[in-house]
């Protein structure tokens, strides 16, 4: 077993509050087996990039729109991951679908946080605020967050951790989203990252 930490890349698209939780939990020692070495955004305007820069983490932008094809987009991602020796990929509010060509290259080395209790409100079209809109429309009384491995099925990989959050009377999608983030996502994502990093480190 080596003492070196697992090199982590975090993929982001927007505000990056989950990235912030990872940065904070790395500082406080909850994440100790891995280290965030690179933050990649598909969106050059993502505030998440600012959060990474503030924490002195290397950043890169790979735009899907400016790539000629999904294959070119994913090829650029793979090049960056190789150049930086990345061993674990964390999707933290990354709003691009990754094809099977990409996911097969990293078995049990890509994890994602999803803002519902999978298998509810997940899969194609369920992302960001839409997930909470759907949960409120259905009328569930409990929702939550899931951290799972990523495979070729959107939101279909093995579950690593889940945490339930109660829906309250009068919730709006925004209010519910915030409660799920604070009480579930920002807690279980760093815990799951540490768990997976530790296992990878021990199997080296
Ligand atoms: C989070 O709620 C995350 O779970 C969700 O987008 C938000 C990103 O917020 N991800 C998905 O819906 C993926 N299917 P953030 O940029 O502040 O972390």
JSON list of C-alpha atoms and ligand atoms in Angstrom, two decimals:
[
{"chain": "A", "resi": 1, "resn": "UNK", "atom": "CA", "xyz": [0.00, 0.00, 0.00]},
{"chain": "A", "resi": 2, "resn": "UNK", "atom": "CA", "xyz": [1.33, 3.42, -0.90]},
{"chain": "A", "resi": 3, "resn": "UNK", "atom": "CA", "xyz": [0.97, 6.49, 1.31]},
{"chain": "A", "resi": 4, "resn": "UNK", "atom": "CA", "xyz": [0.09, 8.67, -1.64]},
{"chain": "A", "resi": 5, "resn": "UNK", "atom": "CA", "xyz": [-3.42, 10.03, -1.85]},
{"chain": "A", "resi": 6, "resn": "UNK", "atom": "CA", "xyz": [-5.86, 9.13, -4.62]},
{"chain": "A", "resi": 7, "resn": "UNK", "atom": "CA", "xyz": [-5.90, 11.91, -7.21]},
{"chain": "A", "resi": 8, "resn": "UNK", "atom": "CA", "xyz": [-9.43, 13.19, -7.71]},
{"chain": "A", "resi": 9, "resn": "UNK", "atom": "CA", "xyz": [-10.98, 15.22, -10.52]},
{"chain": "A", "resi": 10, "resn": "UNK", "atom": "CA", "xyz": [-14.30, 16.94, -9.83]},
{"chain": "A", "resi": 11, "resn": "UNK", "atom": "CA", "xyz": [-16.57, 17.64, -12.81]},
{"chain": "A", "resi": 12, "resn": "UNK", "atom": "CA", "xyz": [-18.89, 20.64, -12.37]},
{"chain": "A", "resi": 13, "resn": "UNK", "atom": "CA", "xyz": [-21.28, 22.80, -14.40]},
{"chain": "A", "resi": 14, "resn": "UNK", "atom": "CA", "xyz": [-22.74, 25.47, -12.14]},
{"chain": "A", "resi": 15, "resn": "UNK", "atom": "CA", "xyz": [-22.70, 26.88, -8.64]},
{"chain": "A", "resi": 16, "resn": "UNK", "atom": "CA", "xyz": [-20.46, 24.23, -7.18]},
{"chain": "A", "resi": 17, "resn": "UNK", "atom": "CA", "xyz": [-21.82, 23.99, -3.65]},
{"chain": "A", "resi": 18, "resn": "UNK", "atom": "CA", "xyz": [-21.04, 20.27, -3.65]},
{"chain": "A", "resi": 19, "resn": "UNK", "atom": "CA", "xyz": [-17.52, 21.05, -4.79]},
{"chain": "A", "resi": 20, "resn": "UNK", "atom": "CA", "xyz": [-17.29, 23.52, -1.90]},
{"chain": "A", "resi": 21, "resn": "UNK", "atom": "CA", "xyz": [-18.41, 20.82, 0.52]},
{"chain": "A", "resi": 22, "resn": "UNK", "atom": "CA", "xyz": [-15.64, 18.56, -0.82]},
{"chain": "A", "resi": 23, "resn": "UNK", "atom": "CA", "xyz": [-13.03, 21.32, -0.47]},
{"chain": "A", "resi": 24, "resn": "UNK", "atom": "CA", "xyz": [-14.18, 22.10, 3.09]},
{"chain": "A", "resi": 25, "resn": "UNK", "atom": "CA", "xyz": [-14.20, 18.43, 4.11]},
{"chain": "A", "resi": 26, "resn": "UNK", "atom": "CA", "xyz": [-10.75, 17.96, 2.63]},
{"chain": "A", "resi": 27, "resn": "UNK", "atom": "CA", "xyz": [-9.54, 20.89, 4.77]},
{"chain": "A", "resi": 28, "resn": "UNK", "atom": "CA", "xyz": [-11.20, 19.50, 7.89]},
{"chain": "A", "resi": 29, "resn": "UNK", "atom": "CA", "xyz": [-9.79, 16.00, 7.31]},
{"chain": "A", "resi": 30, "resn": "UNK", "atom": "CA", "xyz": [-13.03, 14.12, 6.55]},
{"chain": "A", "resi": 31, "resn": "UNK", "atom": "CA", "xyz": [-11.45, 13.48, 3.14]},
{"chain": "A", "resi": 32, "resn": "UNK", "atom": "CA", "xyz": [-8.00, 12.19, 3.87]},
{"chain": "A", "resi": 33, "resn": "UNK", "atom": "CA", "xyz": [-7.40, 9.31, 1.46]},
{"chain": "A", "resi": 34, "resn": "UNK", "atom": "CA", "xyz": [-7.83, 11.41, -1.65]},
{"chain": "A", "resi": 35, "resn": "UNK", "atom": "CA", "xyz": [-7.02, 14.91, -2.82]},
{"chain": "A", "resi": 36, "resn": "UNK", "atom": "CA", "xyz": [-8.82, 17.12, -5.32]},
{"chain": "A", "resi": 37, "resn": "UNK", "atom": "CA", "xyz": [-6.21, 17.71, -8.02]},
{"chain": "A", "resi": 38, "resn": "UNK", "atom": "CA", "xyz": [-8.34, 19.07, -10.85]},
{"chain": "A", "resi": 39, "resn": "UNK", "atom": "CA", "xyz": [-11.74, 20.69, -11.39]},
{"chain": "A", "resi": 40, "resn": "UNK", "atom": "CA", "xyz": [-13.21, 20.43, -14.89]},
{"chain": "A", "resi": 41, "resn": "UNK", "atom": "CA", "xyz": [-16.22, 22.44, -16.03]},
{"chain": "A", "resi": 42, "resn": "UNK", "atom": "CA", "xyz": [-18.13, 22.22, -19.31]},
{"chain": "A", "resi": 43, "resn": "UNK", "atom": "CA", "xyz": [-19.28, 25.78, -18.64]},
{"chain": "A", "resi": 44, "resn": "UNK", "atom": "CA", "xyz": [-16.67, 28.57, -18.60]},
{"chain": "A", "resi": 45, "resn": "UNK", "atom": "CA", "xyz": [-18.98, 30.78, -16.50]},
{"chain": "A", "resi": 46, "resn": "UNK", "atom": "CA", "xyz": [-19.51, 28.24, -13.71]},
{"chain": "A", "resi": 47, "resn": "UNK", "atom": "CA", "xyz": [-19.04, 29.78, -10.26]},
{"chain": "A", "resi": 48, "resn": "UNK", "atom": "CA", "xyz": [-17.60, 26.40, -9.26]},
{"chain": "A", "resi": 49, "resn": "UNK", "atom": "CA", "xyz": [-14.41, 27.38, -11.14]},
{"chain": "A", "resi": 50, "resn": "UNK", "atom": "CA", "xyz": [-14.05, 30.40, -8.86]},
{"chain": "A", "resi": 51, "resn": "UNK", "atom": "CA", "xyz": [-14.40, 28.16, -5.82]},
{"chain": "A", "resi": 52, "resn": "UNK", "atom": "CA", "xyz": [-11.64, 25.90, -7.16]},
{"chain": "A", "resi": 53, "resn": "UNK", "atom": "CA", "xyz": [-9.33, 28.85, -7.86]},
{"chain": "A", "resi": 54, "resn": "UNK", "atom": "CA", "xyz": [-9.96, 30.21, -4.37]},
{"chain": "A", "resi": 55, "resn": "UNK", "atom": "CA", "xyz": [-8.80, 26.87, -3.00]},
{"chain": "A", "resi": 56, "resn": "UNK", "atom": "CA", "xyz": [-5.72, 26.81, -5.30]},
{"chain": "A", "resi": 57, "resn": "UNK", "atom": "CA", "xyz": [-7.00, 23.83, -7.25]},
{"chain": "A", "resi": 58, "resn": "UNK", "atom": "CA", "xyz": [-6.12, 23.51, -10.92]},
{"chain": "A", "resi": 59, "resn": "UNK", "atom": "CA", "xyz": [-9.06, 24.12, -13.28]},
{"chain": "A", "resi": 60, "resn": "UNK", "atom": "CA", "xyz": [-9.91, 23.33, -16.89]},
{"chain": "A", "resi": 61, "resn": "UNK", "atom": "CA", "xyz": [-12.86, 24.05, -19.17]},
{"chain": "A", "resi": 62, "resn": "UNK", "atom": "CA", "xyz": [-14.00, 21.53, -21.77]},
{"chain": "A", "resi": 63, "resn": "UNK", "atom": "CA", "xyz": [-17.07, 22.74, -23.59]},
{"chain": "A", "resi": 64, "resn": "UNK", "atom": "CA", "xyz": [-19.48, 20.20, -25.06]},
{"chain": "A", "resi": 65, "resn": "UNK", "atom": "CA", "xyz": [-20.90, 22.90, -27.36]},
{"chain": "A", "resi": 66, "resn": "UNK", "atom": "CA", "xyz": [-17.48, 23.73, -28.78]},
{"chain": "A", "resi": 67, "resn": "UNK", "atom": "CA", "xyz": [-16.61, 20.08, -29.32]},
{"chain": "A", "resi": 68, "resn": "UNK", "atom": "CA", "xyz": [-17.53, 18.71, -32.76]},
{"chain": "A", "resi": 69, "resn": "UNK", "atom": "CA", "xyz": [-18.95, 15.51, -31.26]},
{"chain": "A", "resi": 70, "resn": "UNK", "atom": "CA", "xyz": [-19.51, 13.63, -28.02]},
{"chain": "A", "resi": 71, "resn": "UNK", "atom": "CA", "xyz": [-16.43, 11.55, -28.91]},
{"chain": "A", "resi": 72, "resn": "UNK", "atom": "CA", "xyz": [-14.27, 14.66, -29.24]},
{"chain": "A", "resi": 73, "resn": "UNK", "atom": "CA", "xyz": [-15.64, 16.09, -25.98]},
{"chain": "A", "resi": 74, "resn": "UNK", "atom": "CA", "xyz": [-14.92, 12.86, -24.11]},
{"chain": "A", "resi": 75, "resn": "UNK", "atom": "CA", "xyz": [-11.52, 12.51, -25.80]},
{"chain": "A", "resi": 76, "resn": "UNK", "atom": "CA", "xyz": [-10.52, 15.90, -24.43]},
{"chain": "A", "resi": 77, "resn": "UNK", "atom": "CA", "xyz": [-11.70, 14.89, -20.96]},
{"chain": "A", "resi": 78, "resn": "UNK", "atom": "CA", "xyz": [-9.72, 11.63, -21.11]},
{"chain": "A", "resi": 79, "resn": "UNK", "atom": "CA", "xyz": [-6.57, 13.49, -22.21]},
{"chain": "A", "resi": 80, "resn": "UNK", "atom": "CA", "xyz": [-6.87, 15.87, -19.25]},
{"chain": "A", "resi": 81, "resn": "UNK", "atom": "CA", "xyz": [-7.45, 13.01, -16.82]},
{"chain": "A", "resi": 82, "resn": "UNK", "atom": "CA", "xyz": [-4.42, 11.13, -18.15]},
{"chain": "A", "resi": 83, "resn": "UNK", "atom": "CA", "xyz": [-2.17, 14.20, -18.15]},
{"chain": "A", "resi": 84, "resn": "UNK", "atom": "CA", "xyz": [-3.05, 14.79, -14.50]},
{"chain": "A", "resi": 85, "resn": "UNK", "atom": "CA", "xyz": [-2.84, 11.17, -13.32]},
{"chain": "A", "resi": 86, "resn": "UNK", "atom": "CA", "xyz": [-6.47, 11.18, -12.15]},
{"chain": "A", "resi": 87, "resn": "UNK", "atom": "CA", "xyz": [-7.66, 8.01, -10.39]},
{"chain": "A", "resi": 88, "resn": "UNK", "atom": "CA", "xyz": [-11.17, 8.98, -9.30]},
{"chain": "A", "resi": 89, "resn": "UNK", "atom": "CA", "xyz": [-13.78, 11.20, -10.97]},
{"chain": "A", "resi": 90, "resn": "UNK", "atom": "CA", "xyz": [-16.51, 12.91, -8.94]},
{"chain": "A", "resi": 91, "resn": "UNK", "atom": "CA", "xyz": [-19.51, 14.33, -10.79]},
{"chain": "A", "resi": 92, "resn": "UNK", "atom": "CA", "xyz": [-20.73, 17.17, -8.57]},
{"chain": "A", "resi": 93, "resn": "UNK", "atom": "CA", "xyz": [-23.54, 18.91, -10.40]},
{"chain": "A", "resi": 94, "resn": "UNK", "atom": "CA", "xyz": [-22.11, 17.98, -13.81]},
{"chain": "A", "resi": 95, "resn": "UNK", "atom": "CA", "xyz": [-24.93, 18.45, -16.28]},
{"chain": "A", "resi": 96, "resn": "UNK", "atom": "CA", "xyz": [-23.51, 16.59, -19.31]},
{"chain": "A", "resi": 97, "resn": "UNK", "atom": "CA", "xyz": [-24.24, 12.96, -20.05]},
{"chain": "A", "resi": 98, "resn": "UNK", "atom": "CA", "xyz": [-21.14, 10.78, -20.41]},
{"chain": "A", "resi": 99, "resn": "UNK", "atom": "CA", "xyz": [-21.42, 7.95, -22.94]},
{"chain": "A", "resi": 100, "resn": "UNK", "atom": "CA", "xyz": [-20.62, 4.30, -22.39]},
{"chain": "A", "resi": 101, "resn": "UNK", "atom": "CA", "xyz": [-17.36, 4.84, -24.33]},
{"chain": "A", "resi": 102, "resn": "UNK", "atom": "CA", "xyz": [-16.26, 7.09, -21.48]},
{"chain": "A", "resi": 103, "resn": "UNK", "atom": "CA", "xyz": [-17.74, 5.28, -18.48]},
{"chain": "A", "resi": 104, "resn": "UNK", "atom": "CA", "xyz": [-16.29, 1.84, -19.42]},
{"chain": "A", "resi": 105, "resn": "UNK", "atom": "CA", "xyz": [-12.82, 3.34, -19.11]},
{"chain": "A", "resi": 106, "resn": "UNK", "atom": "CA", "xyz": [-13.35, 4.07, -15.41]},
{"chain": "A", "resi": 107, "resn": "UNK", "atom": "CA", "xyz": [-15.21, 1.15, -13.80]},
{"chain": "A", "resi": 108, "resn": "UNK", "atom": "CA", "xyz": [-16.11, 2.01, -10.18]},
{"chain": "A", "resi": 109, "resn": "UNK", "atom": "CA", "xyz": [-13.98, 5.12, -10.54]},
{"chain": "A", "resi": 110, "resn": "UNK", "atom": "CA", "xyz": [-16.71, 7.63, -11.34]},
{"chain": "A", "resi": 111, "resn": "UNK", "atom": "CA", "xyz": [-19.16, 8.69, -8.66]},
{"chain": "A", "resi": 112, "resn": "UNK", "atom": "CA", "xyz": [-22.14, 11.01, -8.89]},
{"chain": "A", "resi": 113, "resn": "UNK", "atom": "CA", "xyz": [-24.39, 12.81, -6.44]},
{"chain": "A", "resi": 114, "resn": "UNK", "atom": "CA", "xyz": [-28.08, 12.87, -7.34]},
{"chain": "A", "resi": 115, "resn": "UNK", "atom": "CA", "xyz": [-30.69, 14.89, -5.43]},
{"chain": "A", "resi": 116, "resn": "UNK", "atom": "CA", "xyz": [-33.28, 12.17, -4.81]},
{"chain": "A", "resi": 117, "resn": "UNK", "atom": "CA", "xyz": [-33.54, 8.70, -3.34]},
{"chain": "A", "resi": 118, "resn": "UNK", "atom": "CA", "xyz": [-32.74, 6.59, -6.42]},
{"chain": "A", "resi": 119, "resn": "UNK", "atom": "CA", "xyz": [-34.68, 4.82, -8.01]},
{"chain": "A", "resi": 120, "resn": "UNK", "atom": "CA", "xyz": [-37.18, 7.67, -7.55]},
{"chain": "A", "resi": 121, "resn": "UNK", "atom": "CA", "xyz": [-36.96, 10.78, -9.73]},
{"chain": "A", "resi": 122, "resn": "UNK", "atom": "CA", "xyz": [-33.83, 9.85, -11.64]},
{"chain": "A", "resi": 123, "resn": "UNK", "atom": "CA", "xyz": [-32.66, 9.08, -15.16]},
{"chain": "A", "resi": 124, "resn": "UNK", "atom": "CA", "xyz": [-33.03, 11.14, -18.29]},
{"chain": "A", "resi": 125, "resn": "UNK", "atom": "CA", "xyz": [-34.43, 14.66, -17.71]},
{"chain": "A", "resi": 126, "resn": "UNK", "atom": "CA", "xyz": [-34.13, 14.50, -13.93]},
{"chain": "A", "resi": 127, "resn": "UNK", "atom": "CA", "xyz": [-31.46, 16.97, -12.95]},
{"chain": "A", "resi": 128, "resn": "UNK", "atom": "CA", "xyz": [-31.13, 20.01, -10.70]},
{"chain": "A", "resi": 129, "resn": "UNK", "atom": "CA", "xyz": [-34.37, 21.72, -9.73]},
{"chain": "A", "resi": 130, "resn": "UNK", "atom": "CA", "xyz": [-36.45, 19.43, -12.00]},
{"chain": "A", "resi": 131, "resn": "UNK", "atom": "CA", "xyz": [-35.88, 16.58, -9.57]},
{"chain": "A", "resi": 132, "resn": "UNK", "atom": "CA", "xyz": [-37.43, 18.53, -6.69]},
{"chain": "A", "resi": 133, "resn": "UNK", "atom": "CA", "xyz": [-40.30, 19.80, -8.88]},
{"chain": "A", "resi": 134, "resn": "UNK", "atom": "CA", "xyz": [-41.11, 16.18, -9.73]},
{"chain": "A", "resi": 135, "resn": "UNK", "atom": "CA", "xyz": [-40.91, 15.07, -6.09]},
{"chain": "A", "resi": 136, "resn": "UNK", "atom": "CA", "xyz": [-43.28, 17.86, -5.00]},
{"chain": "A", "resi": 137, "resn": "UNK", "atom": "CA", "xyz": [-45.66, 17.18, -7.89]},
{"chain": "A", "resi": 138, "resn": "UNK", "atom": "CA", "xyz": [-45.82, 13.50, -6.96]},
{"chain": "A", "resi": 139, "resn": "UNK", "atom": "CA", "xyz": [-46.42, 14.42, -3.33]},
{"chain": "A", "resi": 140, "resn": "UNK", "atom": "CA", "xyz": [-43.75, 12.29, -1.67]},
{"chain": "A", "resi": 141, "resn": "UNK", "atom": "CA", "xyz": [-43.23, 13.05, 2.02]},
{"chain": "A", "resi": 142, "resn": "UNK", "atom": "CA", "xyz": [-39.61, 11.88, 2.10]},
{"chain": "A", "resi": 143, "resn": "UNK", "atom": "CA", "xyz": [-36.92, 12.54, -0.46]},
{"chain": "A", "resi": 144, "resn": "UNK", "atom": "CA", "xyz": [-33.15, 12.81, -0.12]},
{"chain": "A", "resi": 145, "resn": "UNK", "atom": "CA", "xyz": [-29.89, 12.30, -1.96]},
{"chain": "A", "resi": 146, "resn": "UNK", "atom": "CA", "xyz": [-27.95, 9.40, -3.41]},
{"chain": "A", "resi": 147, "resn": "UNK", "atom": "CA", "xyz": [-24.26, 8.94, -4.17]},
{"chain": "A", "resi": 148, "resn": "UNK", "atom": "CA", "xyz": [-23.65, 6.16, -6.69]},
{"chain": "A", "resi": 149, "resn": "UNK", "atom": "CA", "xyz": [-21.10, 4.76, -9.08]},
{"chain": "A", "resi": 150, "resn": "UNK", "atom": "CA", "xyz": [-21.60, 5.84, -12.67]},
{"chain": "A", "resi": 151, "resn": "UNK", "atom": "CA", "xyz": [-22.03, 3.28, -15.43]},
{"chain": "A", "resi": 152, "resn": "UNK", "atom": "CA", "xyz": [-23.67, 3.39, -18.87]},
{"chain": "A", "resi": 153, "resn": "UNK", "atom": "CA", "xyz": [-27.19, 3.72, -17.43]},
{"chain": "A", "resi": 154, "resn": "UNK", "atom": "CA", "xyz": [-28.04, 7.30, -16.34]},
{"chain": "A", "resi": 155, "resn": "UNK", "atom": "CA", "xyz": [-28.31, 7.23, -12.52]},
{"chain": "A", "resi": 156, "resn": "UNK", "atom": "CA", "xyz": [-28.24, 3.41, -12.75]},
{"chain": "A", "resi": 157, "resn": "UNK", "atom": "CA", "xyz": [-24.92, 2.46, -11.15]},
{"chain": "A", "resi": 158, "resn": "UNK", "atom": "CA", "xyz": [-24.40, 0.80, -7.77]},
{"chain": "A", "resi": 159, "resn": "UNK", "atom": "CA", "xyz": [-25.51, 2.91, -4.81]},
{"chain": "A", "resi": 160, "resn": "UNK", "atom": "CA", "xyz": [-22.78, 3.92, -2.35]},
{"chain": "A", "resi": 161, "resn": "UNK", "atom": "CA", "xyz": [-24.71, 6.07, 0.15]},
{"chain": "A", "resi": 162, "resn": "UNK", "atom": "CA", "xyz": [-28.18, 7.56, 0.59]},
{"chain": "A", "resi": 163, "resn": "UNK", "atom": "CA", "xyz": [-29.69, 9.97, 3.09]},
{"chain": "A", "resi": 164, "resn": "UNK", "atom": "CA", "xyz": [-33.36, 10.79, 3.54]},
{"chain": "A", "resi": 165, "resn": "UNK", "atom": "CA", "xyz": [-34.78, 14.29, 3.99]},
{"chain": "A", "resi": 166, "resn": "UNK", "atom": "CA", "xyz": [-38.37, 15.16, 4.92]},
{"chain": "A", "resi": 167, "resn": "UNK", "atom": "CA", "xyz": [-40.58, 17.19, 2.64]},
{"chain": "A", "resi": 168, "resn": "UNK", "atom": "CA", "xyz": [-42.43, 19.91, 4.55]},
{"chain": "A", "resi": 169, "resn": "UNK", "atom": "CA", "xyz": [-45.81, 21.54, 3.91]},
{"chain": "A", "resi": 170, "resn": "UNK", "atom": "CA", "xyz": [-45.45, 24.56, 1.67]},
{"chain": "A", "resi": 171, "resn": "UNK", "atom": "CA", "xyz": [-42.07, 23.55, 0.24]},
{"chain": "A", "resi": 172, "resn": "UNK", "atom": "CA", "xyz": [-41.11, 25.12, -3.07]},
{"chain": "A", "resi": 173, "resn": "UNK", "atom": "CA", "xyz": [-38.61, 23.32, -5.33]},
{"chain": "A", "resi": 174, "resn": "UNK", "atom": "CA", "xyz": [-35.95, 25.85, -4.27]},
{"chain": "A", "resi": 175, "resn": "UNK", "atom": "CA", "xyz": [-36.59, 25.40, -0.54]},
{"chain": "A", "resi": 176, "resn": "UNK", "atom": "CA", "xyz": [-36.58, 21.62, -0.88]},
{"chain": "A", "resi": 177, "resn": "UNK", "atom": "CA", "xyz": [-33.42, 21.68, -3.01]},
{"chain": "A", "resi": 178, "resn": "UNK", "atom": "CA", "xyz": [-31.60, 23.66, -0.33]},
{"chain": "A", "resi": 179, "resn": "UNK", "atom": "CA", "xyz": [-32.75, 21.32, 2.47]},
{"chain": "A", "resi": 180, "resn": "UNK", "atom": "CA", "xyz": [-31.62, 18.26, 0.47]},
{"chain": "A", "resi": 181, "resn": "UNK", "atom": "CA", "xyz": [-28.24, 19.88, -0.18]},
{"chain": "A", "resi": 182, "resn": "UNK", "atom": "CA", "xyz": [-27.60, 20.96, 3.42]},
{"chain": "A", "resi": 183, "resn": "UNK", "atom": "CA", "xyz": [-28.94, 17.84, 5.12]},
{"chain": "A", "resi": 184, "resn": "UNK", "atom": "CA", "xyz": [-27.90, 15.18, 2.65]},
{"chain": "A", "resi": 185, "resn": "UNK", "atom": "CA", "xyz": [-25.71, 15.99, -0.37]},
{"chain": "A", "resi": 186, "resn": "UNK", "atom": "CA", "xyz": [-23.04, 18.05, 1.38]},
{"chain": "A", "resi": 187, "resn": "UNK", "atom": "CA", "xyz": [-22.73, 15.32, 4.03]},
{"chain": "A", "resi": 188, "resn": "UNK", "atom": "CA", "xyz": [-22.81, 12.07, 2.06]},
{"chain": "A", "resi": 189, "resn": "UNK", "atom": "CA", "xyz": [-20.82, 13.18, -0.99]},
{"chain": "A", "resi": 190, "resn": "UNK", "atom": "CA", "xyz": [-17.62, 13.87, 1.03]},
{"chain": "A", "resi": 191, "resn": "UNK", "atom": "CA", "xyz": [-18.19, 10.70, 3.10]},
{"chain": "A", "resi": 192, "resn": "UNK", "atom": "CA", "xyz": [-18.59, 8.62, -0.06]},
{"chain": "A", "resi": 193, "resn": "UNK", "atom": "CA", "xyz": [-15.52, 10.21, -1.67]},
{"chain": "A", "resi": 194, "resn": "UNK", "atom": "CA", "xyz": [-13.46, 9.29, 1.39]},
{"chain": "A", "resi": 195, "resn": "UNK", "atom": "CA", "xyz": [-14.88, 5.76, 1.44]},
{"chain": "A", "resi": 196, "resn": "UNK", "atom": "CA", "xyz": [-14.13, 5.09, -2.23]},
{"chain": "A", "resi": 197, "resn": "UNK", "atom": "CA", "xyz": [-10.70, 6.77, -2.07]},
{"chain": "A", "resi": 198, "resn": "UNK", "atom": "CA", "xyz": [-9.77, 4.70, 0.98]},
{"chain": "A", "resi": 199, "resn": "UNK", "atom": "CA", "xyz": [-10.77, 1.48, -0.79]},
{"chain": "A", "resi": 200, "resn": "UNK", "atom": "CA", "xyz": [-8.80, 2.45, -3.90]},
{"chain": "A", "resi": 201, "resn": "UNK", "atom": "CA", "xyz": [-5.78, 3.32, -1.79]},
{"chain": "A", "resi": 202, "resn": "UNK", "atom": "CA", "xyz": [-5.94, 0.04, 0.10]},
{"chain": "A", "resi": 203, "resn": "UNK", "atom": "CA", "xyz": [-6.23, -1.96, -3.12]},
{"chain": "A", "resi": 204, "resn": "UNK", "atom": "CA", "xyz": [-3.12, -0.34, -4.64]},
{"chain": "B", "resi": 1, "resn": "LIG", "atom": "C1", "xyz": [-27.02, 19.33, -6.93]},
{"chain": "B", "resi": 1, "resn": "LIG", "atom": "O1", "xyz": [-28.25, 19.34, -6.28]},
{"chain": "B", "resi": 1, "resn": "LIG", "atom": "C2", "xyz": [-26.73, 17.98, -7.55]},
{"chain": "B", "resi": 1, "resn": "LIG", "atom": "O2", "xyz": [-27.18, 16.92, -6.78]},
{"chain": "B", "resi": 1, "resn": "LIG", "atom": "C3", "xyz": [-27.53, 18.08, -8.81]},
{"chain": "B", "resi": 1, "resn": "LIG", "atom": "O3", "xyz": [-27.33, 19.41, -9.26]},
{"chain": "B", "resi": 1, "resn": "LIG", "atom": "C4", "xyz": [-27.05, 20.27, -8.15]},
{"chain": "B", "resi": 1, "resn": "LIG", "atom": "C5", "xyz": [-25.73, 20.96, -8.38]},
{"chain": "B", "resi": 1, "resn": "LIG", "atom": "O4", "xyz": [-25.49, 21.95, -7.40]},
{"chain": "B", "resi": 1, "resn": "LIG", "atom": "N1", "xyz": [-27.12, 17.11, -9.76]},
{"chain": "B", "resi": 1, "resn": "LIG", "atom": "C6", "xyz": [-27.95, 16.50, -10.60]},
{"chain": "B", "resi": 1, "resn": "LIG", "atom": "O5", "xyz": [-29.13, 16.75, -10.68]},
{"chain": "B", "resi": 1, "resn": "LIG", "atom": "C7", "xyz": [-27.30, 15.43, -11.48]},
{"chain": "B", "resi": 1, "resn": "LIG", "atom": "N2", "xyz": [-28.30, 14.58, -12.05]},
{"chain": "B", "resi": 1, "resn": "LIG", "atom": "P1", "xyz": [-24.03, 22.49, -7.11]},
{"chain": "B", "resi": 1, "resn": "LIG", "atom": "O6", "xyz": [-23.42, 22.96, -8.43]},
{"chain": "B", "resi": 1, "resn": "LIG", "atom": "O7", "xyz": [-24.26, 23.65, -6.18]},
{"chain": "B", "resi": 1, "resn": "LIG", "atom": "O8", "xyz": [-23.24, 21.40, -6.45]}
]
